[in-house]
Amino acid sequence: MGKDLSQFIRNEAFLNKVVSAEEAASWIEDGMNLGMSGFTLFGEPKEFPLALSKRGEQENFKVNLYTGASLGPTADQSMAEAGIINLRVPYQGNAIMRGKINNGEIYYIDQHLSHTAEEVRKGSLGKIDYAIIEAAAITEDGLVIPTGSVGNSPIFVEKAENVIIEINTTAPTAYEGLHDIYVQKAQGERKEIPIYNTGDRIGEIGIKVDPAKVKGIVLSEQPDIPSPLFEPNEETQKIADNLLAFLANEVEVGNLPESLAPLQSGVGSVANAVLNGMQKSQFKDLEVFSEVLQDGVFDLIDAGIVKFAAGTAFSLSKKRVDSLAEDLEKYKDKIMFRPQEISNNPEVIRRLGVISFNTAIEVDIYGNVNSTHVNGTKIMNGIGGSGDFARNARITIFVTSSLAKNGAISTIVPFVSHIDHTEHDVDVIVTEQGYADLRGLPPVKRAEKLIEIAHPKYKEQLRAYFEEAKEKVGGQTPHILEKAFSFHNNLKENGTMLFEDDKIKH
């Protein structure tokens, strides 16, 4: 590699632990639990999982893989392709892995992202045999400096019997000082998390590790993988404009100041479009308290609109990955990364009064949201952190296009095929057709609002179902159980949710 390792490994107790990725991979045994760093394609080890996957092509073994969130192709995809994953927790986003989960080759626990550290702490996921953590450096004090994500790395390191550190020698040196590592005590022994403002620093710049637990250090030069964000299009721009119109109205009526409240934005192109739209809005002096920081956050900092952003990981386009070293130097006093059990902690979210917006797969007429499953059975990615924020945010917003699959699917349906967020946790739904503010409304009034933001080609069907349910069944939340999934059944049988005209009222 030709680099002076002492600039990356600055504590002598670690210098004699450098091994090849192949040697480190040889230590893993069948049935082990691996806690791996990484969150939304940033900060995962790369050489180690590739070596483990290559070994898996020759040997028969499986491991249980615990992470922060989704990993990149060098980890999630290579390990799935090699067939070495038995159980995956708590979130994934790789198409190969998704397919194997849905056909039963890989078991998957879809988990709130703030819960995983607690489950590890309680032992309900079993012991962590190895923590494998990507790092930018090890300091003189023996602190492990994470790269572009913190995720669950601190709890994995604390609870693991063995630790493997993968030093990425291409990682920007500006990562050092960016992190705020605060680890909670066991339940029943802890105090409140002392975050009262988004930028409060309450922990260390790196992860504490006992040198005796570090079995090996692997060296890497592989960069992080950009996230596949597409540029805002006409539809996503309309969604963004409608969400911004809702926020502007909240300011106008005095519910929010022009600085709004700390913002949480889910992962993806629609959420990024909303952030981009804020560059032309009236809002100023914004703060971001989120799990993932996307391109839009950098753009808002550049525009002088966001003054501070805290999260647990980056999720960036190729443009921002390429300029990351320069950007980190520029934004170092405006960005902070914490462990995900802190960035997603319900107590802190509620205390700060966060405004949350995330993406829905489908929404039903009473405000229940499905954000994980297609037709109720096939997992997409997972609930991620959306539930952590939805139940505890000051305002909980879900965004979705009103149509999918070229109009064959209405995302507003009589009853969602899988419920991730109940009507009790959902405040506002936004589509390109408008927004529905559901706050303070009983179920039948919510239905009227939601049908109005459905796509026009499906409004008549939705109204027909709703009116028939009120007339024939009634109740607090009227449903005709025999017809509640009629949209989904028609899609399965005829390839579209759109009924023939003579079936709408029958």
Coordinates of C-alpha atoms in Angstrom, one line a residue:
M1 CA 0.0 0.0 0.0
G2 CA 3.1 2.2 0.4
K3 CA 1.6 4.5 3.1
D4 CA 3.0 5.3 6.5
L5 CA 0.7 3.3 8.8
S6 CA 1.6 5.5 11.8
Q7 CA -0.5 8.3 10.5
F8 CA -3.6 6.0 10.6
I9 CA -2.7 3.9 13.6
R10 CA -1.3 6.3 16.1
N11 CA -1.3 4.1 19.1
E12 CA 1.5 1.5 19.3
A13 CA -0.7 -1.1 21.0
F14 CA -2.5 -1.6 17.6
L15 CA 0.4 -1.5 15.2
N16 CA 1.3 -5.1 15.4
K17 CA -2.2 -6.3 14.7
V18 CA -2.3 -5.7 10.9
V19 CA -3.4 -8.8 9.0
S20 CA -4.8 -9.6 5.6
A21 CA -8.5 -9.6 4.9
E22 CA -8.2 -13.3 4.1
E23 CA -6.7 -14.1 7.5
A24 CA -9.3 -12.1 9.3
A25 CA -12.1 -13.8 7.3
S26 CA -10.6 -17.2 8.3
W27 CA -11.5 -16.6 12.0
I28 CA -15.3 -16.6 11.3
E29 CA -17.1 -19.8 12.1
D30 CA -20.5 -21.2 11.2
G31 CA -23.3 -19.7 13.2
M32 CA -21.4 -16.6 14.4
N33 CA -23.1 -13.2 15.0
L34 CA -21.2 -10.4 13.2
G35 CA -21.8 -6.7 14.1
M36 CA -20.7 -4.7 11.1
S37 CA -20.4 -1.0 10.7
G38 CA -22.3 0.8 7.9
F39 CA -25.4 2.7 7.1
T40 CA -27.0 3.5 3.7
L41 CA -23.9 2.5 1.7
F42 CA -21.5 4.6 3.8
G43 CA -19.0 3.4 6.4
E44 CA -19.1 -0.3 6.0
P45 CA -16.0 -2.5 5.8
K46 CA -15.2 -3.6 2.3
E47 CA -12.1 -5.8 2.1
F48 CA -13.3 -8.1 5.0
P49 CA -16.8 -9.0 3.6
L50 CA -15.3 -9.6 0.1
A51 CA -12.8 -12.0 1.6
L52 CA -15.4 -13.7 3.7
S53 CA -17.7 -14.0 0.7
K54 CA -14.9 -15.5 -1.4
R55 CA -14.3 -18.0 1.3
G56 CA -18.0 -18.7 1.4
E57 CA -17.8 -19.8 -2.3
Q58 CA -15.5 -22.6 -1.3
E59 CA -16.8 -23.5 2.2
N60 CA -20.2 -24.2 3.7
F61 CA -21.0 -21.8 6.5
K62 CA -23.5 -19.1 7.4
V63 CA -23.4 -16.1 9.7
N64 CA -26.0 -13.7 11.3
L65 CA -25.3 -10.2 10.1
Y66 CA -26.2 -7.2 12.2
T67 CA -25.5 -3.7 11.0
G68 CA -26.7 -0.1 11.3
A69 CA -28.7 -0.1 8.1
S70 CA -28.1 -1.1 4.5
L71 CA -24.6 -1.9 3.2
G72 CA -23.1 -1.6 -0.2
P73 CA -22.3 -4.2 -2.9
T74 CA -19.0 -5.2 -1.2
A75 CA -20.9 -6.3 1.9
D76 CA -24.6 -7.0 1.6
Q77 CA -24.5 -8.0 -2.1
S78 CA -21.3 -10.1 -2.0
M79 CA -22.4 -12.0 1.1
A80 CA -25.9 -12.6 -0.2
E81 CA -24.5 -13.9 -3.5
A82 CA -22.1 -16.2 -1.7
G83 CA -25.1 -17.6 0.3
I84 CA -23.4 -17.1 3.7
I85 CA -26.1 -15.0 5.5
N86 CA -28.6 -16.9 7.7
L87 CA -30.2 -13.8 9.4
R88 CA -30.1 -10.1 8.5
V89 CA -30.9 -7.4 11.0
P90 CA -32.2 -4.5 11.1
Y91 CA -32.4 -3.0 7.5
Q92 CA -31.3 -3.8 4.0
G93 CA -31.6 -2.2 0.6
N94 CA -29.9 -4.5 -1.8
A95 CA -31.9 -6.1 -4.6
I96 CA -30.0 -9.5 -4.5
M97 CA -30.5 -9.7 -0.7
R98 CA -34.1 -8.6 -1.0
G99 CA -34.8 -11.4 -3.5
K100 CA -33.3 -14.0 -1.2
I101 CA -35.2 -12.7 1.8
N102 CA -38.5 -12.9 -0.2
N103 CA -37.8 -16.4 -1.4
G104 CA -36.9 -17.6 2.1
E105 CA -33.2 -18.1 1.6
I106 CA -32.3 -15.4 4.2
Y107 CA -34.2 -14.7 7.4
Y108 CA -34.8 -11.0 8.0
I109 CA -35.9 -9.1 11.1
D110 CA -37.2 -5.7 10.0
Q111 CA -36.5 -3.5 13.1
H112 CA -36.9 0.1 14.3
L113 CA -33.3 1.5 14.0
S114 CA -33.3 2.9 17.5
H115 CA -34.1 -0.6 18.9
T116 CA -31.2 -2.7 17.6
A117 CA -28.6 -1.4 20.1
E118 CA -31.1 -2.1 23.0
E119 CA -31.6 -5.6 21.7
V120 CA -27.9 -6.2 21.6
R121 CA -27.5 -4.7 25.1
K122 CA -30.2 -7.0 26.4
G123 CA -28.8 -10.0 24.7
S124 CA -31.9 -10.9 22.8
L125 CA -30.0 -11.1 19.6
G126 CA -27.3 -13.3 21.2
K127 CA -23.7 -12.4 21.8
I128 CA -21.7 -10.5 19.2
D129 CA -18.8 -12.8 18.2
Y130 CA -17.0 -10.2 16.0
A131 CA -17.5 -6.5 15.5
I132 CA -16.1 -5.4 12.1
I133 CA -15.8 -1.7 12.0
E134 CA -14.5 0.6 9.2
A135 CA -12.3 3.5 10.6
A136 CA -10.4 6.5 9.3
A137 CA -7.8 6.3 12.1
I138 CA -7.0 5.1 15.6
T139 CA -5.9 8.0 17.8
E140 CA -3.1 8.2 20.3
D141 CA -5.7 7.6 23.0
G142 CA -6.8 4.4 21.2
L143 CA -10.1 5.9 20.0
V144 CA -11.5 4.4 16.7
I145 CA -12.5 7.2 14.4
P146 CA -15.5 6.1 12.2
T147 CA -15.8 7.1 8.6
G148 CA -19.1 8.2 7.0
S149 CA -21.4 6.5 9.4
V150 CA -21.6 5.7 13.1
G151 CA -24.8 3.5 13.1
N152 CA -24.5 0.7 15.7
S153 CA -20.7 0.5 15.8
P154 CA -20.3 1.7 19.4
I155 CA -22.6 -1.0 20.9
F156 CA -21.1 -3.7 18.6
V157 CA -17.6 -2.8 19.8
E158 CA -18.6 -2.6 23.4
K159 CA -20.4 -6.0 23.4
A160 CA -18.3 -8.0 20.9
E161 CA -15.9 -10.7 22.1
N162 CA -13.5 -9.8 19.3
V163 CA -13.1 -6.7 17.1
I164 CA -11.7 -6.3 13.6
I165 CA -10.9 -2.8 12.5
E166 CA -10.7 -2.0 8.8
I167 CA -8.7 1.1 8.3
N168 CA -9.6 2.9 5.1
T169 CA -6.5 4.8 4.1
T170 CA -8.5 6.8 1.5
A171 CA -11.0 8.2 4.0
P172 CA -10.8 12.0 4.4
T173 CA -8.8 13.0 7.5
A174 CA -11.5 15.6 8.2
Y175 CA -13.6 12.7 9.6
E176 CA -11.7 13.1 12.9
G177 CA -13.6 15.5 15.1
L178 CA -16.9 15.0 13.2
H179 CA -18.4 12.4 15.4
D180 CA -20.0 12.6 18.8
I181 CA -19.9 9.1 20.3
Y182 CA -22.2 8.8 23.3
V183 CA -23.1 5.3 24.6
Q184 CA -25.9 4.8 27.0
K185 CA -25.8 2.7 30.2
A186 CA -28.1 -0.3 30.6
Q187 CA -31.8 0.4 31.1
G188 CA -32.6 1.2 34.7
E189 CA -29.2 2.7 35.2
R190 CA -29.2 5.6 32.7
K191 CA -30.1 9.3 32.9
E192 CA -31.6 11.4 30.2
I193 CA -29.6 12.0 27.0
P194 CA -28.4 15.6 27.5
I195 CA -29.1 16.9 24.1
Y196 CA -31.1 20.1 24.3
N197 CA -30.0 21.7 21.0
T198 CA -29.2 19.9 17.7
G199 CA -25.5 20.7 17.9
D200 CA -24.9 19.8 21.6
R201 CA -21.7 17.7 21.9
I202 CA -22.1 15.1 24.6
G203 CA -19.6 12.4 23.9
E204 CA -16.2 11.4 22.5
I205 CA -14.8 12.0 18.9
G206 CA -14.3 8.2 18.5
I207 CA -15.2 4.8 19.8
K208 CA -13.5 3.4 22.9
V209 CA -12.1 -0.1 22.4
D210 CA -10.0 -2.4 24.6
P211 CA -6.9 -3.1 22.6
A212 CA -7.0 -6.7 23.9
K213 CA -10.3 -7.3 22.1
V214 CA -8.9 -6.1 18.8
K215 CA -7.9 -9.3 17.0
G216 CA -6.8 -7.8 13.8
I217 CA -6.6 -4.7 11.6
V218 CA -7.3 -4.9 7.9
L219 CA -6.2 -2.2 5.5
S220 CA -8.5 -0.9 2.7
E221 CA -8.4 1.7 -0.1
Q222 CA -11.9 1.2 -1.4
P223 CA -14.1 4.3 -1.5
D224 CA -17.8 4.5 -0.4
I225 CA -20.5 3.8 -3.0
P226 CA -22.7 6.7 -4.1
S227 CA -26.4 6.4 -3.5
P228 CA -28.6 6.3 -6.7
L229 CA -30.3 9.6 -6.2
F230 CA -32.1 10.9 -9.4
E231 CA -32.5 14.6 -10.1
P232 CA -35.9 16.0 -9.1
N233 CA -38.4 15.6 -11.9
E234 CA -41.8 17.2 -12.5
E235 CA -43.6 14.8 -10.2
T236 CA -41.2 14.9 -7.3
Q237 CA -41.0 18.7 -7.6
K238 CA -44.8 18.9 -7.2
I239 CA -44.6 16.7 -4.1
A240 CA -41.9 19.0 -2.7
D241 CA -43.8 22.1 -3.6
N242 CA -46.9 20.8 -1.8
L243 CA -45.0 19.9 1.3
L244 CA -43.3 23.3 1.3
A245 CA -46.7 24.9 0.9
F246 CA -47.9 23.0 4.0
L247 CA -44.9 24.2 6.0
A248 CA -45.4 27.8 4.7
N249 CA -49.0 27.7 5.9
E250 CA -47.9 26.5 9.3
V251 CA -45.6 29.6 9.5
E252 CA -48.3 31.9 8.3
V253 CA -50.8 30.8 10.9
G254 CA -48.2 31.0 13.7
N255 CA -47.7 27.3 14.4
L256 CA -44.1 27.5 13.3
P257 CA -41.4 30.1 13.1
E258 CA -39.5 30.8 9.8
S259 CA -36.7 28.6 11.2
L260 CA -39.4 25.8 11.4
A261 CA -38.2 23.1 13.8
P262 CA -35.3 20.6 13.4
L263 CA -36.0 18.5 10.2
Q264 CA -35.7 14.8 9.7
S265 CA -35.7 13.6 6.1
G266 CA -36.0 10.0 5.0
V267 CA -33.7 8.4 2.4
G268 CA -34.4 8.8 -1.3
S269 CA -34.9 11.0 -4.2
V270 CA -38.3 12.5 -3.1
A271 CA -36.9 13.5 0.3
N272 CA -33.9 15.0 -1.4
A273 CA -36.2 16.9 -3.8
V274 CA -37.9 18.4 -0.8
L275 CA -34.6 19.6 0.6
N276 CA -33.6 21.0 -2.7
G277 CA -36.9 22.9 -2.9
M278 CA -36.1 24.6 0.4
Q279 CA -33.4 26.6 -1.4
K280 CA -36.1 28.8 -3.0
S281 CA -38.4 29.0 0.1
Q282 CA -38.9 31.6 2.8
F283 CA -37.3 29.4 5.5
K284 CA -34.0 30.3 7.1
D285 CA -31.7 29.3 10.0
L286 CA -32.8 25.7 9.7
E287 CA -31.5 22.8 11.6
V288 CA -31.5 19.1 10.6
F289 CA -31.8 16.4 13.2
S290 CA -32.0 13.2 11.1
E291 CA -30.5 9.8 10.6
V292 CA -29.2 10.3 7.1
L293 CA -27.7 13.5 5.6
Q294 CA -28.1 13.6 1.8
D295 CA -27.0 16.0 -0.9
G296 CA -29.8 18.4 -0.2
V297 CA -28.4 19.1 3.3
F298 CA -25.1 20.2 1.8
D299 CA -26.8 22.3 -0.8
L300 CA -28.8 24.1 2.0
I301 CA -25.7 24.7 4.0
D302 CA -24.1 26.2 0.9
A303 CA -27.2 28.4 0.4
G304 CA -26.9 29.6 4.0
I305 CA -30.3 28.1 4.9
V306 CA -29.2 25.3 7.1
K307 CA -27.0 26.3 10.0
F308 CA -26.4 22.8 11.6
A309 CA -27.1 19.2 10.7
A310 CA -26.8 16.1 12.9
G311 CA -27.3 12.5 11.9
T312 CA -25.7 9.1 12.0
A313 CA -24.6 8.7 8.3
F314 CA -24.1 10.1 4.9
S315 CA -26.1 9.0 1.8
L316 CA -24.6 10.9 -1.1
S317 CA -24.6 11.1 -4.9
K318 CA -21.4 10.5 -6.9
K319 CA -20.9 14.3 -7.2
R320 CA -20.8 14.7 -3.4
V321 CA -18.8 11.5 -2.8
D322 CA -16.2 12.9 -5.2
S323 CA -16.0 16.2 -3.4
L324 CA -16.4 14.8 0.1
A325 CA -12.9 15.5 1.5
E326 CA -13.2 19.1 0.4
D327 CA -16.8 19.4 1.7
L328 CA -15.9 17.9 5.2
E329 CA -13.2 20.6 5.7
K330 CA -15.8 23.2 4.7
Y331 CA -18.7 21.9 6.8
K332 CA -16.8 20.6 9.8
D333 CA -18.4 23.0 12.2
K334 CA -21.9 22.5 10.8
I335 CA -22.2 18.7 10.8
M336 CA -22.1 16.0 13.5
F337 CA -22.7 12.2 13.5
R338 CA -24.0 10.3 16.5
P339 CA -24.8 6.6 17.1
Q340 CA -28.2 5.7 15.7
E341 CA -29.7 4.9 19.1
I342 CA -29.1 8.6 19.8
S343 CA -29.9 10.1 16.4
N344 CA -33.1 8.1 16.4
N345 CA -33.9 8.3 20.1
P346 CA -37.6 9.0 20.8
E347 CA -36.9 11.0 23.9
V348 CA -34.6 13.4 22.0
I349 CA -36.9 13.6 18.9
R350 CA -39.8 14.6 21.1
R351 CA -37.8 17.0 23.2
L352 CA -36.5 18.9 20.2
G353 CA -39.9 18.9 18.4
V354 CA -38.6 17.4 15.1
I355 CA -40.6 17.7 11.9
S356 CA -40.4 14.4 10.2
F357 CA -41.0 13.5 6.5
N358 CA -40.6 10.0 5.1
T359 CA -41.7 8.0 2.1
A360 CA -44.7 5.7 1.9
I361 CA -45.4 2.7 -0.4
E362 CA -49.1 3.1 0.1
V363 CA -51.6 4.9 2.4
D364 CA -55.2 4.0 3.1
I365 CA -58.1 6.3 3.4
Y366 CA -57.9 6.5 7.2
G367 CA -54.2 7.4 7.3
N368 CA -52.5 4.0 7.9
V369 CA -49.1 3.8 6.1
N370 CA -47.3 0.9 4.6
S371 CA -43.7 1.7 4.0
T372 CA -42.1 -1.7 3.7
H373 CA -44.1 -4.4 1.8
V374 CA -45.4 -4.8 -1.7
N375 CA -48.9 -6.4 -1.7
G376 CA -48.5 -7.1 2.0
T377 CA -45.9 -9.9 1.6
K378 CA -42.8 -8.9 -0.3
I379 CA -40.4 -6.8 1.7
M380 CA -38.8 -3.8 -0.1
N381 CA -36.1 -2.4 2.3
G382 CA -37.6 -2.0 5.8
I383 CA -39.1 0.4 8.2
G384 CA -35.7 1.9 9.0
G385 CA -35.9 4.9 11.3
S386 CA -39.3 6.2 10.0
G387 CA -41.1 4.7 13.0
D388 CA -38.7 6.2 15.5
F389 CA -39.6 9.6 14.1
A390 CA -43.2 9.1 13.2
R391 CA -44.5 8.3 16.6
N392 CA -42.5 11.1 18.3
A393 CA -42.2 14.0 15.9
R394 CA -43.8 17.3 16.3
I395 CA -45.3 16.9 12.9
T396 CA -45.2 13.5 11.1
I397 CA -45.4 13.7 7.3
F398 CA -45.4 10.9 4.7
V399 CA -44.8 11.6 1.0
T400 CA -45.7 9.4 -2.0
S401 CA -46.6 9.7 -5.7
S402 CA -50.3 9.1 -6.1
L403 CA -49.6 6.5 -8.8
A404 CA -47.1 3.6 -9.3
K405 CA -46.2 1.2 -12.1
N406 CA -47.3 3.6 -14.9
G407 CA -50.7 4.1 -13.3
A408 CA -51.6 0.5 -12.6
I409 CA -51.3 1.1 -8.9
S410 CA -53.0 3.8 -6.8
T411 CA -50.9 4.5 -3.7
I412 CA -54.1 5.7 -1.9
V413 CA -56.1 2.5 -1.2
P414 CA -59.1 1.5 0.9
F415 CA -56.9 -0.5 3.3
V416 CA -53.1 -0.8 3.2
S417 CA -51.8 -4.4 2.7
H418 CA -49.3 -4.0 5.5
I419 CA -49.3 -1.5 8.4
D420 CA -46.0 0.1 9.6
H421 CA -47.4 3.4 10.8
T422 CA -50.9 3.4 12.3
E423 CA -53.3 6.3 11.7
H424 CA -52.5 7.4 15.3
D425 CA -48.9 8.3 14.3
V426 CA -49.6 10.1 10.9
D427 CA -50.3 13.8 10.7
V428 CA -49.9 14.8 7.0
I429 CA -49.9 12.9 3.7
V430 CA -48.4 14.6 0.6
T431 CA -48.7 13.6 -3.1
E432 CA -48.2 15.5 -6.3
Q433 CA -52.0 16.1 -6.1
G434 CA -51.8 18.1 -2.9
Y435 CA -51.5 17.6 0.9
A436 CA -54.0 16.2 3.4
D437 CA -53.6 17.6 6.9
L438 CA -55.1 14.9 9.1
R439 CA -54.5 16.4 12.5
G440 CA -57.6 16.9 14.7
L441 CA -59.8 14.9 12.3
P442 CA -61.8 11.7 13.1
P443 CA -61.5 8.8 10.6
V444 CA -64.3 9.7 8.3
K445 CA -63.0 13.2 7.9
R446 CA -59.5 11.9 7.3
A447 CA -60.9 9.7 4.5
E448 CA -62.5 12.7 2.7
K449 CA -59.1 14.6 2.8
L450 CA -57.1 11.6 1.6
I451 CA -59.4 10.8 -1.3
E452 CA -58.9 14.4 -2.5
I453 CA -55.1 13.9 -3.0
A454 CA -55.5 10.5 -4.7
H455 CA -54.9 10.5 -8.5
P456 CA -58.1 11.5 -10.4
K457 CA -58.4 8.2 -12.2
Y458 CA -58.9 6.4 -8.8
K459 CA -61.0 9.0 -6.9
E460 CA -64.3 7.6 -8.1
Q461 CA -63.4 4.1 -7.0
L462 CA -62.2 5.3 -3.6
R463 CA -65.3 7.4 -3.0
A464 CA -67.6 4.5 -4.0
Y465 CA -65.9 2.2 -1.5
F466 CA -66.0 4.8 1.3
E467 CA -69.6 5.7 0.7
E468 CA -70.7 2.0 0.6
A469 CA -68.7 1.3 3.8
K470 CA -70.4 4.2 5.6
E471 CA -73.9 3.2 4.4
K472 CA -73.7 -0.6 4.8
V473 CA -71.3 -1.0 7.7
G474 CA -70.9 2.3 9.5
G475 CA -69.0 2.5 12.7
Q476 CA -66.0 4.7 13.8
T477 CA -63.9 3.5 10.9
P478 CA -66.1 2.0 8.2
H479 CA -64.8 -0.9 6.3
I480 CA -66.3 -3.6 4.1
L481 CA -64.0 -6.5 5.0
E482 CA -64.9 -8.4 1.8
K483 CA -63.8 -5.4 -0.3
A484 CA -61.1 -3.8 1.8
F485 CA -58.4 -5.4 -0.5
S486 CA -60.4 -5.2 -3.7
F487 CA -57.8 -2.8 -5.3
H488 CA -55.0 -5.3 -4.5
N489 CA -57.0 -8.3 -5.7
N490 CA -57.8 -6.6 -9.0
L491 CA -54.1 -5.8 -9.5
K492 CA -53.3 -9.5 -8.9
E493 CA -56.0 -10.7 -11.3
N494 CA -56.0 -8.0 -14.0
G495 CA -52.6 -6.2 -13.7
T496 CA -54.2 -3.0 -12.5
M497 CA -56.0 -1.5 -9.5
L498 CA -58.4 0.3 -11.9
F499 CA -61.8 -1.4 -12.1
E500 CA -63.9 -1.6 -15.2
D501 CA -66.7 1.0 -15.0
D502 CA -69.4 -1.4 -14.1
K503 CA -67.6 -2.7 -11.1
I504 CA -67.0 0.5 -9.3
K505 CA -70.2 0.6 -7.4
H506 CA -70.7 -3.2 -7.2

